[in-house]
Coordinates of C-alpha atoms in Angstrom, one line a residue:
Chain M
M139 CA 62.9 98.2 97.5
N140 CA 64.1 101.4 98.3
S141 CA 67.5 100.7 98.2
S142 CA 67.5 98.7 95.1
T143 CA 65.8 101.5 93.1
G144 CA 68.4 103.6 94.7
K145 CA 71.2 101.1 93.6
K146 CA 69.6 101.2 90.1
H147 CA 69.6 104.7 89.9
L148 CA 73.2 104.6 90.8
L149 CA 74.2 102.3 87.9
F150 CA 72.3 104.6 85.4
A151 CA 74.0 107.6 86.9
A152 CA 77.6 105.7 86.3
L153 CA 76.3 104.3 83.0
W154 CA 75.0 106.4 80.8
P155 CA 78.0 108.9 80.2
P156 CA 80.2 106.4 78.7
I157 CA 77.6 104.8 76.7
A158 CA 76.6 108.2 75.4
V159 CA 80.1 108.5 74.0
L160 CA 80.2 105.3 72.7
I161 CA 77.1 106.1 70.7
I162 CA 78.4 109.2 69.5
V163 CA 81.8 108.1 68.4
C164 CA 80.2 105.2 66.6
A165 CA 77.8 107.7 65.0
I166 CA 80.8 109.6 63.6
L167 CA 82.8 106.7 62.7
E168 CA 79.9 105.3 60.9
E169 CA 79.3 108.5 59.0
L170 CA 82.8 108.8 58.0
G171 CA 83.2 105.2 56.7
R172 CA 79.8 105.6 54.9
S173 CA 80.4 108.6 53.3
G174 CA 83.9 107.7 51.8
A175 CA 85.5 110.7 53.7
V176 CA 88.1 108.1 54.9
P177 CA 88.8 105.2 52.5
R178 CA 87.2 101.7 53.4
F179 CA 90.6 100.0 53.7
L180 CA 91.6 102.5 56.5
L181 CA 88.3 102.4 58.7
A182 CA 85.7 99.9 58.9
P183 CA 82.2 101.5 60.1
P184 CA 81.1 100.1 63.1
S185 CA 77.9 98.5 61.3
A186 CA 80.4 96.4 59.2
V187 CA 82.5 95.5 62.6
G188 CA 79.3 94.2 64.1
E189 CA 78.2 92.6 60.9
F190 CA 81.5 90.8 61.1
L191 CA 81.3 90.0 64.7
I192 CA 78.1 88.5 64.4
H193 CA 78.4 86.3 61.3
H194 CA 82.1 85.0 62.3
R195 CA 81.2 84.5 66.2
A196 CA 82.4 81.0 66.0
D197 CA 85.9 81.8 64.5
L198 CA 86.1 84.7 66.6
L199 CA 85.2 82.6 69.8
I200 CA 87.8 80.0 69.1
S201 CA 90.4 82.8 68.7
L202 CA 89.2 84.7 71.9
W203 CA 89.7 81.5 73.8
T204 CA 92.9 80.4 72.1
T205 CA 94.3 83.9 73.2
A206 CA 92.6 83.8 76.9
Q207 CA 94.4 80.8 77.5
A208 CA 97.6 82.3 76.6
A209 CA 97.1 85.5 78.3
L210 CA 95.6 83.7 81.7
I211 CA 98.7 81.3 81.7
G212 CA 100.9 84.2 81.3
F213 CA 99.2 86.4 83.9
A214 CA 99.2 83.7 86.5
A215 CA 102.8 82.9 85.9
S216 CA 103.4 86.6 86.3
A217 CA 101.3 86.6 89.7
I218 CA 103.1 83.6 91.3
L219 CA 106.6 84.5 90.0
G220 CA 106.2 88.1 90.5
I221 CA 105.2 88.0 94.0
L222 CA 107.9 84.9 95.1
A223 CA 110.4 87.2 93.4
A224 CA 109.4 90.0 95.1
I225 CA 109.3 88.1 98.6
A226 CA 113.0 86.9 97.8
L227 CA 113.8 90.5 96.8
A228 CA 112.3 91.8 100.2
S229 CA 114.2 89.1 102.4
S230 CA 117.3 91.1 102.5
P231 CA 118.9 94.3 101.4
L232 CA 122.0 92.8 99.6
I233 CA 120.0 90.4 97.5
R234 CA 117.5 93.2 96.6
R235 CA 121.0 95.3 95.6
A236 CA 122.0 92.4 93.5
F237 CA 118.8 91.3 91.7
Y238 CA 116.7 94.4 91.6
P239 CA 118.2 96.0 88.7
Y240 CA 117.7 92.9 86.8
T241 CA 114.3 92.8 87.0
V242 CA 114.1 96.0 85.3
F243 CA 114.9 93.9 82.2
F244 CA 111.4 92.8 82.4
Q245 CA 110.0 96.3 82.2
T246 CA 112.5 97.4 79.5
V247 CA 113.0 94.8 77.1
P248 CA 111.5 95.3 73.7
I249 CA 109.2 92.5 73.3
V250 CA 109.0 92.5 69.6
A251 CA 112.8 92.2 69.4
I252 CA 112.9 89.1 71.5
A253 CA 109.3 87.4 70.3
P254 CA 111.6 85.5 67.6
L255 CA 113.9 84.0 70.0
L256 CA 111.1 83.1 72.2
V257 CA 109.7 80.9 69.1
I258 CA 113.0 79.4 68.7
W259 CA 112.9 78.4 72.1
F260 CA 109.5 77.6 72.8
G261 CA 107.9 76.5 69.2
P262 CA 105.2 78.5 67.5
G263 CA 102.6 77.6 70.0
L264 CA 100.7 78.5 73.1
A265 CA 104.0 78.0 75.3
S266 CA 106.0 80.9 73.3
V267 CA 103.1 83.3 73.6
A268 CA 102.2 82.5 77.0
V269 CA 106.0 83.7 77.9
S270 CA 105.6 86.6 76.0
A271 CA 102.6 87.8 78.0
F272 CA 104.6 86.7 81.2
I273 CA 107.7 88.7 80.4
V274 CA 105.3 92.0 79.5
S275 CA 103.1 91.8 82.6
V276 CA 105.5 90.4 85.5
F277 CA 107.6 93.6 86.3
P278 CA 104.5 95.8 88.0
V279 CA 103.7 92.7 89.9
I280 CA 107.1 92.4 91.0
A281 CA 107.4 96.5 91.7
D282 CA 104.4 96.6 93.5
T283 CA 104.6 93.8 96.0
L284 CA 108.1 94.4 96.8
T285 CA 106.8 98.3 97.7
G286 CA 104.1 96.8 99.7
L287 CA 106.4 94.4 101.7
L288 CA 108.7 96.9 102.4
S289 CA 106.4 99.5 103.6
T290 CA 104.9 97.2 106.5
D291 CA 104.1 99.3 109.7
P292 CA 107.4 99.5 111.7
A293 CA 105.2 99.4 115.1
L294 CA 103.7 96.0 113.9
I295 CA 107.0 94.6 113.0
D296 CA 107.8 95.6 116.7
L297 CA 105.1 94.1 117.9
F298 CA 105.8 90.8 116.0
H299 CA 109.3 90.7 117.4
L300 CA 108.2 91.7 121.0
Y301 CA 105.7 88.1 120.9
K302 CA 108.9 86.2 119.4
A303 CA 107.4 85.9 115.9
S304 CA 108.8 83.5 113.4
S305 CA 110.1 84.9 110.2
W306 CA 107.6 82.7 108.5
A307 CA 104.9 84.1 111.1
R308 CA 106.1 87.8 110.0
L309 CA 105.7 87.2 106.1
W310 CA 102.5 85.0 106.4
K311 CA 100.7 87.0 109.1
L312 CA 102.1 90.6 108.8
R313 CA 103.9 91.4 105.3
L314 CA 102.0 89.4 102.9
P315 CA 98.6 90.5 103.9
A316 CA 99.6 94.1 104.8
A317 CA 101.0 94.4 101.4
L318 CA 97.6 93.1 99.7
P319 CA 96.6 96.4 98.6
S320 CA 99.9 96.8 96.6
I321 CA 99.9 93.3 95.3
L322 CA 96.5 94.0 93.8
T323 CA 97.3 97.4 92.3
G324 CA 100.4 95.3 90.7
L325 CA 98.0 92.5 89.8
R326 CA 95.5 94.8 88.1
V327 CA 98.2 96.7 85.6
A328 CA 99.6 93.2 84.7
A329 CA 96.2 91.8 83.7
G330 CA 95.8 94.5 80.7
L331 CA 99.5 93.6 80.0
A332 CA 99.3 90.1 79.8
V333 CA 96.8 90.7 76.9
I334 CA 98.7 93.0 75.1
G335 CA 102.1 90.5 75.5
T336 CA 99.7 87.8 74.1
V337 CA 98.6 89.6 71.3
V338 CA 102.3 90.7 70.3
G339 CA 103.5 87.3 70.9
E340 CA 100.7 85.9 68.6
F341 CA 101.6 88.5 65.9
L342 CA 105.2 86.8 65.6
V343 CA 103.7 83.2 65.6
G344 CA 101.2 84.6 63.1
L345 CA 104.0 85.6 61.0
L346 CA 105.3 82.1 60.7
G347 CA 101.5 81.4 59.5
A348 CA 100.5 78.8 62.8
G349 CA 98.2 79.6 65.7
E350 CA 94.6 81.1 65.7
G351 CA 94.7 83.4 68.4
L352 CA 93.3 87.1 68.1
G353 CA 96.9 88.4 67.4
V354 CA 97.4 85.9 64.5
R355 CA 94.1 86.7 63.0
I356 CA 95.0 90.4 63.1
V357 CA 97.9 89.8 61.3
S358 CA 96.2 87.6 58.3
A359 CA 93.3 90.0 58.4
K360 CA 95.8 93.0 57.5
K361 CA 97.5 90.9 54.8
M362 CA 94.1 90.3 53.3
G363 CA 92.9 93.7 53.8
R364 CA 90.2 92.6 55.6
I365 CA 89.6 95.9 57.8
D366 CA 86.3 94.8 59.6
E367 CA 88.1 91.6 60.7
L368 CA 91.0 93.3 62.1
F369 CA 88.6 96.0 63.8
A370 CA 86.7 93.4 65.2
A371 CA 89.6 91.4 66.6
V372 CA 91.2 94.1 68.4
L373 CA 87.5 95.0 69.9
V374 CA 87.5 91.2 71.2
A375 CA 91.2 91.7 72.5
S376 CA 90.3 94.9 74.2
L377 CA 87.4 93.3 75.7
L378 CA 89.4 90.2 77.1
G379 CA 91.5 92.7 78.7
L380 CA 88.7 94.8 80.3
A381 CA 87.2 91.3 81.7
M382 CA 90.4 90.5 83.2
F383 CA 90.9 93.9 84.7
T384 CA 87.6 93.9 86.1
A385 CA 87.8 90.5 87.7
I386 CA 91.1 91.6 89.4
N387 CA 89.2 94.6 90.8
L388 CA 86.1 92.4 91.9
A389 CA 88.6 90.4 93.4
G390 CA 90.4 93.1 95.0
R391 CA 87.2 94.6 96.6
L392 CA 86.2 91.1 98.1
L393 CA 89.6 90.9 99.7
L394 CA 89.9 94.2 101.0
R395 CA 86.0 95.0 102.1
H396 CA 86.8 94.9 105.7
W397 CA 89.8 97.3 105.4
H398 CA 88.2 100.7 104.4
A399 CA 85.1 102.2 105.7
S400 CA 84.2 103.0 102.6
E401 CA 84.0 99.7 101.2
R402 CA 81.6 98.4 103.9
A403 CA 78.1 99.7 102.0
Chain X
M87 CA 80.7 87.8 133.1
S88 CA 82.2 84.5 134.3
G89 CA 84.5 84.9 131.2
R90 CA 86.2 87.7 132.7
T91 CA 87.0 86.6 136.2
H92 CA 90.1 84.5 135.8
F93 CA 91.7 87.7 134.3
R94 CA 92.6 89.3 137.4
V95 CA 95.5 88.9 139.9
R96 CA 94.6 90.7 142.7
C97 CA 96.1 90.8 146.3
R98 CA 94.4 89.1 149.1
E99 CA 93.5 92.5 151.0
T100 CA 91.3 93.5 148.4
V101 CA 87.4 93.0 149.5
S102 CA 85.2 91.1 147.0
A103 CA 83.0 93.9 146.7
N104 CA 85.8 95.9 145.0
R105 CA 86.0 93.1 142.6
Q106 CA 82.5 93.0 141.9
A107 CA 82.4 97.0 141.2
A108 CA 85.1 96.5 138.4
Y109 CA 83.1 94.4 136.1
Y110 CA 82.1 97.7 134.7
K111 CA 80.3 98.1 131.2
T112 CA 79.2 101.4 132.3
P113 CA 81.9 103.9 132.6
P114 CA 84.2 103.6 135.5
S115 CA 83.3 106.9 137.1
S116 CA 79.9 106.0 137.7
V117 CA 80.9 102.7 139.6
Q118 CA 81.0 103.6 143.5
V119 CA 84.2 101.3 144.8
P120 CA 84.0 101.0 148.9
D121 CA 87.2 101.9 150.4
S122 CA 89.4 99.0 150.9
P123 CA 92.4 98.2 153.0
A124 CA 94.3 98.4 149.4
S125 CA 93.5 102.1 149.1
S126 CA 94.9 103.1 152.2
S127 CA 97.6 105.4 152.1
S128 CA 100.2 102.8 153.2
A129 CA 98.9 100.5 150.6
A130 CA 99.4 103.2 148.0
A131 CA 103.0 103.9 149.0
S132 CA 103.9 100.1 147.8
P133 CA 101.4 98.4 146.3
A134 CA 103.4 96.6 144.5
S135 CA 105.1 94.8 147.2
T136 CA 101.9 93.2 148.5
S137 CA 100.7 92.0 145.0
Q138 CA 104.0 90.7 144.4
K139 CA 104.5 88.7 147.3
K140 CA 100.8 87.0 147.2
P141 CA 99.5 87.3 143.6
E142 CA 96.6 85.0 143.6
I143 CA 93.0 84.8 141.4
V144 CA 90.4 85.7 143.7
G145 CA 88.2 82.7 143.4
D146 CA 84.6 82.2 143.6
A147 CA 83.6 78.9 142.3
Q148 CA 83.2 80.4 138.5
S149 CA 86.6 82.0 138.4
S150 CA 88.6 79.3 139.9
K151 CA 87.0 76.9 137.5
L152 CA 88.0 79.4 134.4
A153 CA 91.2 79.6 136.3
E154 CA 91.9 75.9 136.0
S155 CA 90.9 75.9 132.6
A156 CA 93.1 78.9 131.4
P157 CA 96.5 77.7 130.0
L158 CA 98.2 80.8 131.2
P159 CA 99.1 81.2 135.0
P160 CA 98.9 84.8 136.4
K161 CA 102.2 86.0 136.2
P162 CA 103.5 88.3 138.9
A163 CA 104.7 92.0 137.9
V164 CA 108.2 92.4 137.4
G165 CA 110.7 95.4 138.3
V166 CA 112.8 97.4 136.1
T167 CA 116.6 98.4 136.9
I168 CA 118.3 100.7 134.6
H169 CA 121.8 101.2 135.5
Q170 CA 124.2 103.8 133.6
L171 CA 121.9 103.5 130.4
S172 CA 123.2 105.5 127.4
R173 CA 121.6 105.3 123.7
V174 CA 123.7 107.1 121.3
F175 CA 122.4 106.7 117.7
D176 CA 124.4 106.3 114.4
T177 CA 123.8 109.8 113.5
G178 CA 125.8 110.9 116.5
I179 CA 122.8 112.1 118.6
T180 CA 122.6 111.0 122.3
A181 CA 118.9 110.4 123.1
I182 CA 119.9 109.2 126.9
D183 CA 122.7 109.9 129.0
R184 CA 123.9 107.8 132.0
L185 CA 120.2 107.0 133.1
D186 CA 120.0 105.2 136.8
L187 CA 116.1 104.2 137.5
T188 CA 114.8 101.2 139.5
I189 CA 111.1 100.7 139.1
D190 CA 109.7 98.5 141.6
P191 CA 107.3 95.3 140.8
G192 CA 103.5 96.6 140.3
E193 CA 104.1 100.5 140.3
F194 CA 102.6 102.7 138.0
V195 CA 105.1 104.9 136.5
A196 CA 104.6 108.2 134.3
I197 CA 107.6 109.1 132.5
L198 CA 107.2 112.9 131.1
G199 CA 109.9 114.8 129.1
P200 CA 109.6 117.1 126.4
S201 CA 109.4 116.1 123.0
G202 CA 112.4 114.0 121.5
C203 CA 114.0 113.7 124.8
G204 CA 114.2 109.9 124.5
K205 CA 111.1 108.7 126.3
S206 CA 110.3 106.5 123.4
T207 CA 114.0 105.3 123.0
L208 CA 113.9 104.4 127.0
L209 CA 110.6 102.2 126.7
R210 CA 111.8 100.6 123.4
I211 CA 115.0 99.4 125.1
V212 CA 113.2 98.1 128.2
A213 CA 110.9 96.1 125.6
G214 CA 114.1 94.5 124.1
L215 CA 113.2 96.5 120.8
D216 CA 116.7 98.6 120.8
R217 CA 119.9 97.9 122.6
P218 CA 121.6 100.4 124.9
T219 CA 124.9 101.9 123.6
S220 CA 126.4 101.3 127.1
G221 CA 124.5 100.4 130.4
S222 CA 122.0 98.1 130.9
A223 CA 118.1 97.6 131.4
T224 CA 117.1 94.6 132.8
T225 CA 113.6 93.3 134.1
G226 CA 113.0 91.6 137.5
N227 CA 114.7 88.0 138.0
V228 CA 112.3 86.1 135.9
A229 CA 113.5 84.4 133.2
N230 CA 111.3 85.2 130.2
P231 CA 109.0 88.1 131.5
S232 CA 106.2 88.9 129.4
I233 CA 106.3 92.4 128.2
A234 CA 103.3 94.1 126.4
Y235 CA 103.8 97.5 124.3
V236 CA 101.1 99.8 123.3
F237 CA 101.8 102.5 120.8
Q238 CA 100.6 106.0 120.2
D239 CA 98.2 104.9 117.3
A240 CA 96.4 101.3 117.8
H241 CA 98.4 99.8 115.2
L242 CA 95.7 96.9 114.7
L243 CA 95.6 94.3 111.5
P244 CA 92.9 95.7 109.3
W245 CA 92.3 92.4 107.9
R246 CA 91.4 90.8 111.2
N247 CA 88.3 91.5 113.2
V248 CA 88.5 92.6 116.9
L249 CA 88.9 89.2 118.4
D250 CA 91.4 87.8 116.1
N251 CA 93.3 91.2 116.6
A252 CA 93.2 90.8 120.5
A253 CA 94.2 87.2 120.2
L254 CA 97.4 87.7 117.9
P255 CA 100.1 87.8 120.8
L256 CA 98.8 84.4 121.9
E257 CA 98.7 83.2 118.4
L258 CA 102.3 84.4 117.7
L259 CA 103.2 82.4 121.1
G260 CA 101.4 79.1 119.6
M261 CA 98.5 78.8 121.6
P262 CA 95.5 77.1 119.9
K263 CA 92.6 78.7 118.3
T264 CA 89.7 78.0 120.8
E265 CA 92.0 78.9 123.8
R266 CA 93.3 82.1 122.5
R267 CA 89.9 83.4 121.4
K268 CA 88.5 82.7 124.7
L269 CA 91.2 84.7 126.4
A270 CA 90.9 87.5 123.8
Q271 CA 87.2 87.3 124.2
A272 CA 87.8 87.9 128.3
A273 CA 90.5 90.5 127.6
L274 CA 87.9 92.5 125.1
E275 CA 85.2 92.3 127.7
H276 CA 87.3 93.7 130.4
V277 CA 88.0 96.9 128.3
G278 CA 84.2 96.9 127.5
L279 CA 84.3 95.8 123.9
G280 CA 82.5 92.3 124.5
D281 CA 79.7 93.4 122.0
F282 CA 82.2 94.3 119.1
L283 CA 84.2 91.0 118.7
R284 CA 82.9 90.4 115.1
Q285 CA 83.7 94.2 113.9
Y286 CA 86.7 94.9 112.0
P287 CA 89.0 98.0 112.9
A288 CA 87.6 100.3 110.3
Q289 CA 84.4 99.9 111.9
L290 CA 85.1 101.4 115.1
S291 CA 86.1 104.6 116.5
G292 CA 89.5 105.7 117.3
G293 CA 88.7 105.3 121.0
M294 CA 87.6 101.7 120.4
R295 CA 90.3 101.0 118.4
M296 CA 92.8 102.0 121.2
R297 CA 90.8 99.9 123.6
V298 CA 91.4 96.8 121.1
S299 CA 95.1 97.8 121.3
L300 CA 95.0 97.7 125.3
A301 CA 93.3 94.3 125.5
R302 CA 95.6 93.0 122.6
A303 CA 98.3 94.3 125.1
L304 CA 96.5 92.6 128.2
V305 CA 95.6 89.1 126.7
N306 CA 98.9 87.6 127.5
R307 CA 98.7 89.0 131.4
P308 CA 101.9 90.8 130.9
S309 CA 104.2 91.3 133.7
L310 CA 105.1 94.7 132.4
L311 CA 103.1 96.9 130.3
L312 CA 104.6 99.8 128.5
L313 CA 102.7 102.5 127.0
D314 CA 104.2 105.1 124.7
E315 CA 101.7 108.2 124.6
P316 CA 98.8 105.7 123.8
F317 CA 96.0 108.4 124.1
A318 CA 97.9 111.1 122.4
A319 CA 95.9 111.1 119.3
L320 CA 92.4 110.9 120.9
D321 CA 90.1 113.7 121.9
E322 CA 90.2 115.1 125.2
I323 CA 87.1 113.3 126.6
T324 CA 87.9 109.7 125.1
R325 CA 91.2 110.2 126.8
Q326 CA 89.8 110.9 130.3
S327 CA 87.6 107.9 130.1
L328 CA 90.5 105.7 128.8
D329 CA 92.8 107.0 131.5
E330 CA 90.0 105.8 133.7
Q331 CA 89.7 102.3 132.4
L332 CA 93.6 101.8 132.2
R333 CA 93.7 102.9 136.1
Q334 CA 90.9 100.2 136.5
L335 CA 92.5 97.6 134.6
W336 CA 95.9 98.3 136.7
Q337 CA 94.3 97.9 139.9
D338 CA 92.7 94.5 138.7
L339 CA 95.4 93.3 137.1
R340 CA 98.5 95.0 139.1
M341 CA 101.3 94.5 136.6
T342 CA 104.2 97.0 136.2
V343 CA 103.1 100.0 134.0
L344 CA 105.3 102.5 132.5
F345 CA 103.5 105.3 131.0
V346 CA 105.2 107.7 128.6
T347 CA 103.3 111.1 128.2
H348 CA 103.4 115.0 127.6
S349 CA 100.4 115.4 129.6
T350 CA 101.0 116.3 133.4
T351 CA 97.0 115.9 134.2
E352 CA 97.3 112.6 132.5
A353 CA 100.5 111.3 134.4
A354 CA 99.0 112.8 137.7
F355 CA 95.7 111.1 137.2
L356 CA 96.9 107.5 136.3
A357 CA 100.4 107.3 138.1
N358 CA 101.7 106.7 141.5
R359 CA 105.2 108.0 140.5
A360 CA 106.3 110.2 138.2
I361 CA 109.6 110.8 136.6
V362 CA 110.3 113.9 134.7
L363 CA 113.3 113.9 132.1
T364 CA 115.0 116.7 130.7
P365 CA 115.3 117.5 126.8
R366 CA 117.8 115.4 125.0
P367 CA 120.1 113.9 126.1
A368 CA 117.3 112.3 128.9
R369 CA 118.7 112.7 132.4
M370 CA 116.1 112.6 135.1
I371 CA 115.3 115.9 137.0
E372 CA 112.5 114.7 139.3
D373 CA 111.3 111.5 140.6
F374 CA 108.5 111.8 143.1
S375 CA 105.6 109.6 144.5
L376 CA 102.0 110.9 143.6
N377 CA 100.5 110.9 147.0
L378 CA 96.8 110.7 145.5
P379 CA 94.2 108.6 146.5
E380 CA 94.2 105.0 145.3
K381 CA 91.0 105.2 143.7
R382 CA 90.9 107.7 140.8
D383 CA 87.7 108.8 139.4
A384 CA 86.5 112.1 137.5
D385 CA 86.0 114.0 140.7
L386 CA 89.6 113.6 141.5
R387 CA 90.7 116.0 138.5
G388 CA 88.9 119.0 140.2
S389 CA 90.7 118.2 143.5
L390 CA 93.2 120.6 145.3
P391 CA 95.9 117.7 145.9
F392 CA 95.5 116.7 142.1
A393 CA 96.4 120.6 141.1
E394 CA 99.1 120.2 143.1
A395 CA 100.5 117.0 141.8
T396 CA 100.0 118.5 138.2
H397 CA 101.8 121.5 139.3
R398 CA 104.9 119.9 140.8
I399 CA 105.2 118.0 137.5
Y400 CA 104.5 121.0 135.4
S401 CA 107.4 122.9 137.2
A402 CA 110.0 120.1 136.9
L403 CA 109.2 120.0 133.2
Q404 CA 109.9 123.7 133.0
R405 CA 113.3 123.4 135.1
G406 CA 114.3 120.9 132.6
T407 CA 113.5 122.8 129.8
D408 CA 115.2 125.9 131.3
A409 CA 118.2 123.7 131.8
G410 CA 118.6 122.7 128.7
T411 CA 118.1 125.7 127.2
E412 CA 121.0 127.0 129.3
A413 CA 123.0 124.0 128.5
K414 CA 122.7 125.2 124.7

């Protein structure tokens, strides 16, 4: 009883400041939009966005699902291939020197520039959009996992050596679990980037008049001058990114709950 | 209680009352151990040889049953022979210079020296974690002696509970889960952590983490236990209590122990023999037997022989440092 009221109190304390900011910002935007201080084709008042969300929720949900699929596939590919790539890179300094500079490609490539190529390679659909999400989100997974794998406690490496552990045991029982906090950091960043990569990919696909993802909707809404639809789609896309970020966060808490005294309570 | 009995290898002379007293849950200082033949001065001079010749598991019905089911046979202690050992690092720094040293099986040796004098390097070479530039360090004439190493910090796996941390060496050596957990539990009970098997390292105090580290080192029943300033990061009271436990563990298990420390009092309290090294490159400046009672407890710390032993180590350290300064 006591602790549950305490928890409620903590939740309230955590939530009221951002909610207050949200209400104030919405009120200002509403006023700016309604009063005509900002022209209607530049800014949709929150009430209009809300109205659109409610009236077209079925369409938006279809778009959300399309985008979420591509983002999740791209993110999963980033997680799996990124971690595998980091393991390969961590295995020897020579491999690291030879290949690591090229992984930076994923960090620096202007996705908008190569997206048309992706569409040519993979067709104007889910595949090219998911690949776009992958390209944008894989680098932080590689970089953070590699950092984690390379910063294993040397004393523990000695210990494993002392008991003649195989390199498989060293990886599986020491280096990977020890890198878990770093891996999760990489995945958290990747989750948000995967949504961005998806939406950008959908812009390009949308220009070809195909698909029904949120990015496609944003492009068409802009063309039609439907500013309320544009804001609604952007809002839904942001919520998708937030949801993925939060999911990774929760998974991380669960996985690391024993590591730090602070996570115990 | 029976879970611990198969854990100890003892010499035949030791009376069983002594063994009973070793089952401490209470601090060892409060345990009254009657004098036994093993603690007479002659045995103290070479306790190693007796335990080496006749290692056996002291058996009442329970312990012998456990000994049969235990997959690990008790291992005899091994000696260490260091011959003309030098270690020069890639940077050109000479850590150890032509060191000769013979350690008998079952000895408890403290190695002292100023910071950075190459004590840790010596220990790492003995463990096989580093290679000498020239000379050799060999362990006994056992083909594959089991060596355990305890670091300055506990270095546990934070994602594993206490039991699975202590079982790690056995796991890496390929022992099935049930057996290794049984042995790990016995080792943890031996260091007084029987009630903390399911806790995680983050939930333990520094002293408890160090005891898990000790249990992990002992779980494999090492023939040779290497400790590199294991309690240096702990507060004085915790450290003294762990020193007492370690001494008791050695009396129970009689493996060879090399204990690197900065502390003259810790060395005098724990060891039967003290070796003092000069500043880098490490050379031996003093090597002597500490003729202190076999049984060490809190009372010993205030005694005159203890103060004398401490002083002898201290003055050797001082001489080494002076010599090092003059050489420069």
